[in-house]
Amino acid sequence: MTPTTAIEIRGLTKSYGDQHVLDGVDLTVPAGTIYAILGSNGAGKTTTIRILATLLQADSGTARVAGHDIKDDPMRLRESISLTGQFAAVDKILTGRENLTRVADLRHLPDADELAQQMLTRLDPVDVG
Ligand SMILES: Nc1ncnc2c1ncn2[C@@H]1O[C@H](COP(=O)(O)OP(=O)(O)O)[C@@H](O)[C@H]1O
Ligand SMILES: [Mg+2]
């Protein structure tokens, strides 16, 4: 069953030493939506994303992504998400279509060309080559 909530965070905390970076974060992101987290440098955006991607452990609180708990179900959670770096999100030598196909290949998904086409149809960019 597809979860209706993409991200559910309750009371998330994280400190580095005596620096309290996340102090009880609550957040609900419905499935099928595009959501941006904005904030000044050092606000805790990357820390939050790393916790949601199971790359970093929270001190307390709960979070579920695509229905999978970050603590109880990290493997299934990782299978359900993609995460790209700020500066390595796309290869500028490749076209947009080739970038999509490459990511599908890296994830070992069958029929990468078809998946790329589905994504292009859904997002409808102007010109991807
Ligand atoms: N591994 C770490 N060790 C110590 N402090 C860290 C570490 N990672 C991030 N911080 C600190 O935590 C705060 C939040 O960082 P970060 O989550 O990267 O913020 P943002 O992505 O919003 O700029 C910053 O003050 C940063 O210096
Ligand atoms: Mg950051």
Tab-separated table of C-alpha atoms and ligand atoms in Angstrom:
chain	number	residue	atom	x	y	z
A	1	MET	CA	0.000	0.000	0.000
A	2	THR	CA	1.329	3.445	-0.899
A	3	PRO	CA	1.580	5.640	2.210
A	4	THR	CA	-0.397	8.904	2.110
A	5	THR	CA	2.307	10.625	4.124
A	6	ALA	CA	5.762	10.908	2.535
A	7	ILE	CA	7.547	12.248	5.620
A	8	GLU	CA	6.382	12.277	9.237
A	9	ILE	CA	8.701	13.736	11.865
A	10	ARG	CA	7.850	14.056	15.554
A	11	GLY	CA	9.998	15.633	18.257
A	12	LEU	CA	13.301	15.136	16.473
A	13	THR	CA	16.369	16.264	18.390
A	14	LYS	CA	20.064	16.253	17.561
A	15	SER	CA	22.996	17.870	19.300
A	16	TYR	CA	26.663	18.029	18.434
A	17	GLY	CA	28.296	18.249	21.844
A	18	ASP	CA	26.525	21.080	23.647
A	19	GLN	CA	25.214	22.615	20.415
A	20	HIS	CA	21.510	21.795	20.094
A	21	VAL	CA	20.948	21.777	16.350
A	22	LEU	CA	17.482	20.174	16.209
A	23	ASP	CA	15.265	20.952	19.194
A	24	GLY	CA	12.049	19.025	18.716
A	25	VAL	CA	11.306	19.181	14.992
A	26	ASP	CA	7.779	18.229	13.872
A	27	LEU	CA	6.965	17.979	10.173
A	28	THR	CA	4.385	16.268	7.975
A	29	VAL	CA	4.818	16.114	4.201
A	30	PRO	CA	1.919	14.531	2.276
A	31	ALA	CA	2.755	12.046	-0.468
A	32	GLY	CA	2.720	13.406	-4.012
A	33	THR	CA	3.864	16.888	-3.049
A	34	ILE	CA	7.056	18.857	-3.615
A	35	TYR	CA	8.404	20.285	-0.377
A	36	ALA	CA	11.397	22.575	0.147
A	37	ILE	CA	13.211	23.145	3.430
A	38	LEU	CA	14.696	26.637	3.520
A	39	GLY	CA	16.813	28.175	6.241
A	40	SER	CA	19.965	30.122	6.969
A	41	ASN	CA	23.381	28.468	7.032
A	42	GLY	CA	23.676	26.247	10.069
A	43	ALA	CA	19.919	26.051	10.669
A	44	GLY	CA	20.007	22.243	10.618
A	45	LYS	CA	18.678	21.438	7.135
A	46	THR	CA	21.442	19.003	6.208
A	47	THR	CA	21.320	17.400	9.653
A	48	THR	CA	17.584	16.788	9.214
A	49	ILE	CA	18.006	15.346	5.716
A	50	ARG	CA	20.868	13.093	6.823
A	51	ILE	CA	18.703	11.722	9.647
A	52	LEU	CA	15.794	11.108	7.245
A	53	ALA	CA	18.160	9.334	4.834
A	54	THR	CA	19.423	7.151	7.736
A	55	LEU	CA	22.960	8.494	7.284
A	56	LEU	CA	22.942	10.005	10.780
A	57	GLN	CA	21.252	8.966	14.040
A	58	ALA	CA	18.906	11.323	15.872
A	59	ASP	CA	19.214	11.708	19.644
A	60	SER	CA	15.451	11.381	20.169
A	61	GLY	CA	12.141	11.641	18.361
A	62	THR	CA	10.657	9.587	15.555
A	63	ALA	CA	10.580	9.852	11.784
A	64	ARG	CA	9.033	7.831	9.001
A	65	VAL	CA	9.801	8.190	5.298
A	66	ALA	CA	7.527	6.507	2.746
A	67	GLY	CA	6.000	4.621	5.677
A	68	HIS	CA	9.336	3.269	6.928
A	69	ASP	CA	10.667	4.121	10.373
A	70	ILE	CA	14.241	5.476	10.360
A	71	LYS	CA	15.214	3.164	13.234
A	72	ASP	CA	13.091	0.044	12.650
A	73	ASP	CA	13.166	-0.203	8.866
A	74	PRO	CA	16.262	1.588	7.486
A	75	MET	CA	16.891	-0.816	4.592
A	76	ARG	CA	13.372	-0.526	3.160
A	77	LEU	CA	13.488	3.221	3.735
A	78	ARG	CA	16.709	3.527	1.687
A	79	GLU	CA	15.151	1.539	-1.124
A	80	SER	CA	12.309	4.078	-1.227
A	81	ILE	CA	14.303	7.293	-1.557
A	82	SER	CA	16.873	9.065	-3.684
A	83	LEU	CA	19.311	11.634	-2.371
A	84	THR	CA	21.549	13.837	-4.479
A	85	GLY	CA	24.329	16.128	-3.354
A	86	GLN	CA	24.158	19.882	-3.730
A	87	PHE	CA	26.971	20.027	-6.300
A	88	ALA	CA	26.814	16.564	-7.869
A	89	ALA	CA	23.111	16.344	-8.657
A	90	VAL	CA	23.572	16.344	-12.448
A	91	ASP	CA	26.408	15.678	-14.843
A	92	LYS	CA	26.706	18.720	-17.098
A	93	ILE	CA	28.220	16.669	-19.947
A	94	LEU	CA	24.989	14.666	-20.188
A	95	THR	CA	21.584	15.871	-21.350
A	96	GLY	CA	18.716	15.976	-18.872
A	97	ARG	CA	17.337	12.747	-20.306
A	98	GLU	CA	20.754	11.054	-20.043
A	99	ASN	CA	21.080	12.178	-16.414
A	100	LEU	CA	17.732	10.581	-15.552
A	101	THR	CA	18.692	7.371	-17.326
A	102	ARG	CA	22.054	7.269	-15.557
A	103	VAL	CA	20.464	7.603	-12.102
A	104	ALA	CA	18.027	4.788	-12.927
A	105	ASP	CA	20.989	2.654	-14.067
A	106	LEU	CA	22.910	3.427	-10.874
A	107	ARG	CA	19.898	2.222	-8.885
A	108	HIS	CA	19.813	-0.999	-10.949
A	109	LEU	CA	16.245	-0.274	-12.047
A	110	PRO	CA	15.020	-2.205	-15.070
A	111	ASP	CA	14.197	-0.269	-18.241
A	112	ALA	CA	15.961	2.971	-17.403
A	113	ASP	CA	14.990	4.586	-20.724
A	114	GLU	CA	11.295	4.021	-20.080
A	115	LEU	CA	11.583	5.335	-16.503
A	116	ALA	CA	13.364	8.454	-17.747
A	117	GLN	CA	10.589	9.014	-20.291
A	118	GLN	CA	7.922	8.606	-17.575
A	119	MET	CA	9.696	11.179	-15.399
A	120	LEU	CA	9.990	13.632	-18.295
A	121	THR	CA	6.310	13.226	-19.126
A	122	ARG	CA	5.403	13.826	-15.481
A	123	LEU	CA	7.622	16.879	-14.932
A	124	ASP	CA	7.349	18.304	-18.454
A	125	PRO	CA	10.623	20.269	-18.674
A	126	VAL	CA	11.117	22.571	-21.656
A	127	ASP	CA	14.097	20.934	-23.417
A	128	VAL	CA	16.252	18.108	-22.082
A	129	GLY	CA	17.936	16.921	-25.285
B	1	LIG	N1	29.450	16.605	12.209
B	1	LIG	C1	29.262	17.756	12.876
B	1	LIG	N2	29.920	18.011	14.023
B	1	LIG	C2	29.713	19.155	14.710
B	1	LIG	N3	28.862	20.133	14.333
B	1	LIG	C3	28.195	19.944	13.195
B	1	LIG	C4	28.344	18.749	12.414
B	1	LIG	N4	27.519	18.836	11.335
B	1	LIG	C5	26.896	20.019	11.434
B	1	LIG	N5	27.297	20.686	12.554
B	1	LIG	C6	26.794	21.982	13.008
B	1	LIG	O1	25.391	21.866	13.152
B	1	LIG	C7	24.742	23.051	12.715
B	1	LIG	C8	23.736	22.692	11.634
B	1	LIG	O2	24.449	22.256	10.481
B	1	LIG	P1	23.693	21.817	9.161
B	1	LIG	O3	22.679	20.776	9.488
B	1	LIG	O4	24.768	21.441	8.186
B	1	LIG	O5	22.948	23.137	8.729
B	1	LIG	P2	22.420	23.631	7.297
B	1	LIG	O6	22.428	22.465	6.362
B	1	LIG	O7	21.037	24.160	7.578
B	1	LIG	O8	23.353	24.723	6.865
B	1	LIG	C9	25.847	24.008	12.249
B	1	LIG	O9	26.148	24.895	13.323
B	1	LIG	C10	27.016	23.082	11.977
B	1	LIG	O10	28.235	23.739	12.183
B	2	MG	MG	23.302	22.157	4.454
